[in-house]
Amino acid sequence: MAPLRLLQPKSRPLPPLWCGLSLPLATASPPPAARTALPARRKRPQLSPSAAQTDVVPRELGGGRGRKPGHSREAGQSGAGRPCAVWRSLVSPACRQLLPLPVRSHHVLRPRPPCRRRSPPQLQHLGPGYLGPEQLPDCLKGCDVVVIPAGVPRKPGMTRDDLFNTNASIVATLTAACAQHCPEAMICVISNPVNSTIPIATEVFKKHGAYNPNKIFGVTTLDIVRANTFIAELKGLDPARVNVPVIGGHAGKTIIPLISQCTPKVDLPQDQLTAVTGRIQEAGTEVVKAKAGAGSATLSMAYAGARFVFSLVDAMNGKEGVVECSFVKSQEADCAYFSTPLLLGKKGIEKNLGIGKISPFEEKMIAEAIPELKASIKKGEEFVKNMK
């Protein structure tokens, strides 16, 4: 399989335009050296599933400044380094290379020895990468999947929409390059505000005559991960065995967890249902406040992004029955884009599974979310129309 490119987010010490990693794929396994066992090392306390998946514990998740004892530089120094370490630790047997692509060529993420934490052994498939925007075309040529988490993180008091001015330009620039150099690639956008950046990606691809609605995804998986975790905590379940579809969008009240469709089935009194729904919707803000200006969700976003991309790659490699929620072009609600469960296949979206049967409480949330979604979508579309 041709390469997958990951355009990685800005880290706190780096300048705003930071494009980051690329992750080529191959049908073969990694080189044998990449699978050898790490030497025995000192045990470290393990994060609880709740902390690992929701970024609610700032010290354990690198919310402080500088490295913590036992962290590698990738794991503990910056908002870009921490997701990098998680991507390495979750690396799939299908992955052959990890290639960095910083937009500013004087900031280079270089291959390092193995992490002292849970990272895999030194990756012989960690390549030299590409430097700066001038090498973006070479980086993208032949890609099957491109992941874009590039942009600036939220700070206390900011909404995802406050990131629009900076992140909209970044997403427009990167998707324009994708439309020119890998027009058939799957495009996975993590950069916020997703409710606007996906319309931007769509309009940019349309401008270049390369638009395929089945191949542009807004990655909202973090909402599902959080919903699974919070419901599991309430009911004493294993988060890995809980599945709560989350539909709508990826900001505030547009995040609509369908707890009535939870697997396994759970019953919550209305006050508890309202409280947990609100927490799922505002979990990102909870993280931003907990980190007190040191950034937004990083480890949990990397975990969620990895989950979505590996699901997509599995489907592209022929695995059947792969379902993930994503914010896409849709006719399932009264707006042009809407997140619902999608059946993924070799060519992207195989089937939109729709909203399904929902409760009156969830119907009301959808009705309240539609005006905000329409405004965000229009904002993204207008941005591209007004681009020079």
mmCIF file of N, CA and C in Angstrom, residues 9 28 58 88 93 104 114 171 187 211 222 249 281 284 291 312 340 355 382:
data_model
loop_
_atom_site.group_PDB
_atom_site.id
_atom_site.type_symbol
_atom_site.label_atom_id
_atom_site.label_comp_id
_atom_site.label_asym_id
_atom_site.label_seq_id
_atom_site.Cartn_x
_atom_site.Cartn_y
_atom_site.Cartn_z
ATOM 1 N N PRO A 9 0.185 18.326 14.761
ATOM 2 C CA PRO A 9 -0.118 19.635 15.326
ATOM 3 C C PRO A 9 1.084 20.379 15.850
ATOM 4 N N ALA A 28 3.330 -5.505 4.104
ATOM 5 C CA ALA A 28 4.254 -6.365 4.839
ATOM 6 C C ALA A 28 4.439 -5.863 6.264
ATOM 7 N N PRO A 58 -3.718 16.373 34.426
ATOM 8 C CA PRO A 58 -2.703 17.133 33.693
ATOM 9 C C PRO A 58 -1.271 16.714 33.993
ATOM 10 N N ARG A 88 3.741 6.346 18.119
ATOM 11 C CA ARG A 88 4.776 5.316 18.082
ATOM 12 C C ARG A 88 4.348 4.097 18.875
ATOM 13 N N PRO A 93 1.243 -3.109 12.788
ATOM 14 C CA PRO A 93 2.126 -3.935 11.952
ATOM 15 C C PRO A 93 2.083 -3.527 10.492
ATOM 16 N N ARG A 104 8.145 24.782 9.416
ATOM 17 C CA ARG A 104 9.344 25.615 9.561
ATOM 18 C C ARG A 104 10.557 24.695 9.557
ATOM 19 N N PRO A 114 14.706 4.276 21.674
ATOM 20 C CA PRO A 114 13.402 3.954 22.237
ATOM 21 C C PRO A 114 13.083 4.727 23.494
ATOM 22 N N VAL A 171 -5.555 24.420 7.243
ATOM 23 C CA VAL A 171 -6.281 23.314 6.608
ATOM 24 C C VAL A 171 -6.479 23.590 5.120
ATOM 25 N N ILE A 187 -8.712 11.795 3.321
ATOM 26 C CA ILE A 187 -8.305 12.979 4.072
ATOM 27 C C ILE A 187 -8.990 12.949 5.431
ATOM 28 N N TYR A 211 -12.913 16.406 -5.840
ATOM 29 C CA TYR A 211 -13.758 16.113 -4.674
ATOM 30 C C TYR A 211 -14.419 14.746 -4.744
ATOM 31 N N LEU A 222 -12.634 11.262 19.383
ATOM 32 C CA LEU A 222 -12.377 11.587 20.787
ATOM 33 C C LEU A 222 -13.684 11.712 21.569
ATOM 34 N N GLY A 249 -21.879 17.110 15.572
ATOM 35 C CA GLY A 249 -20.647 17.805 15.222
ATOM 36 C C GLY A 249 -19.565 17.547 16.252
ATOM 37 N N GLN A 281 -20.006 16.688 26.323
ATOM 38 C CA GLN A 281 -19.965 17.844 25.427
ATOM 39 C C GLN A 281 -18.872 18.839 25.807
ATOM 40 N N GLY A 284 -13.605 18.642 26.480
ATOM 41 C CA GLY A 284 -12.432 19.346 25.962
ATOM 42 C C GLY A 284 -12.140 20.605 26.751
ATOM 43 N N LYS A 291 -5.348 22.091 32.371
ATOM 44 C CA LYS A 291 -3.963 22.342 31.967
ATOM 45 C C LYS A 291 -3.565 23.802 32.135
ATOM 46 N N LEU A 312 -9.732 2.942 9.588
ATOM 47 C CA LEU A 312 -9.832 3.257 8.167
ATOM 48 C C LEU A 312 -8.880 2.400 7.346
ATOM 49 N N THR A 340 -22.286 10.709 11.851
ATOM 50 C CA THR A 340 -23.076 9.515 12.147
ATOM 51 C C THR A 340 -22.158 8.306 12.036
ATOM 52 N N ILE A 355 -28.759 7.879 11.687
ATOM 53 C CA ILE A 355 -28.959 8.205 13.099
ATOM 54 C C ILE A 355 -29.593 7.052 13.859
ATOM 55 N N GLU A 382 -17.747 29.970 3.306
ATOM 56 C CA GLU A 382 -17.481 31.375 2.952
ATOM 57 C C GLU A 382 -15.990 31.669 2.959
#
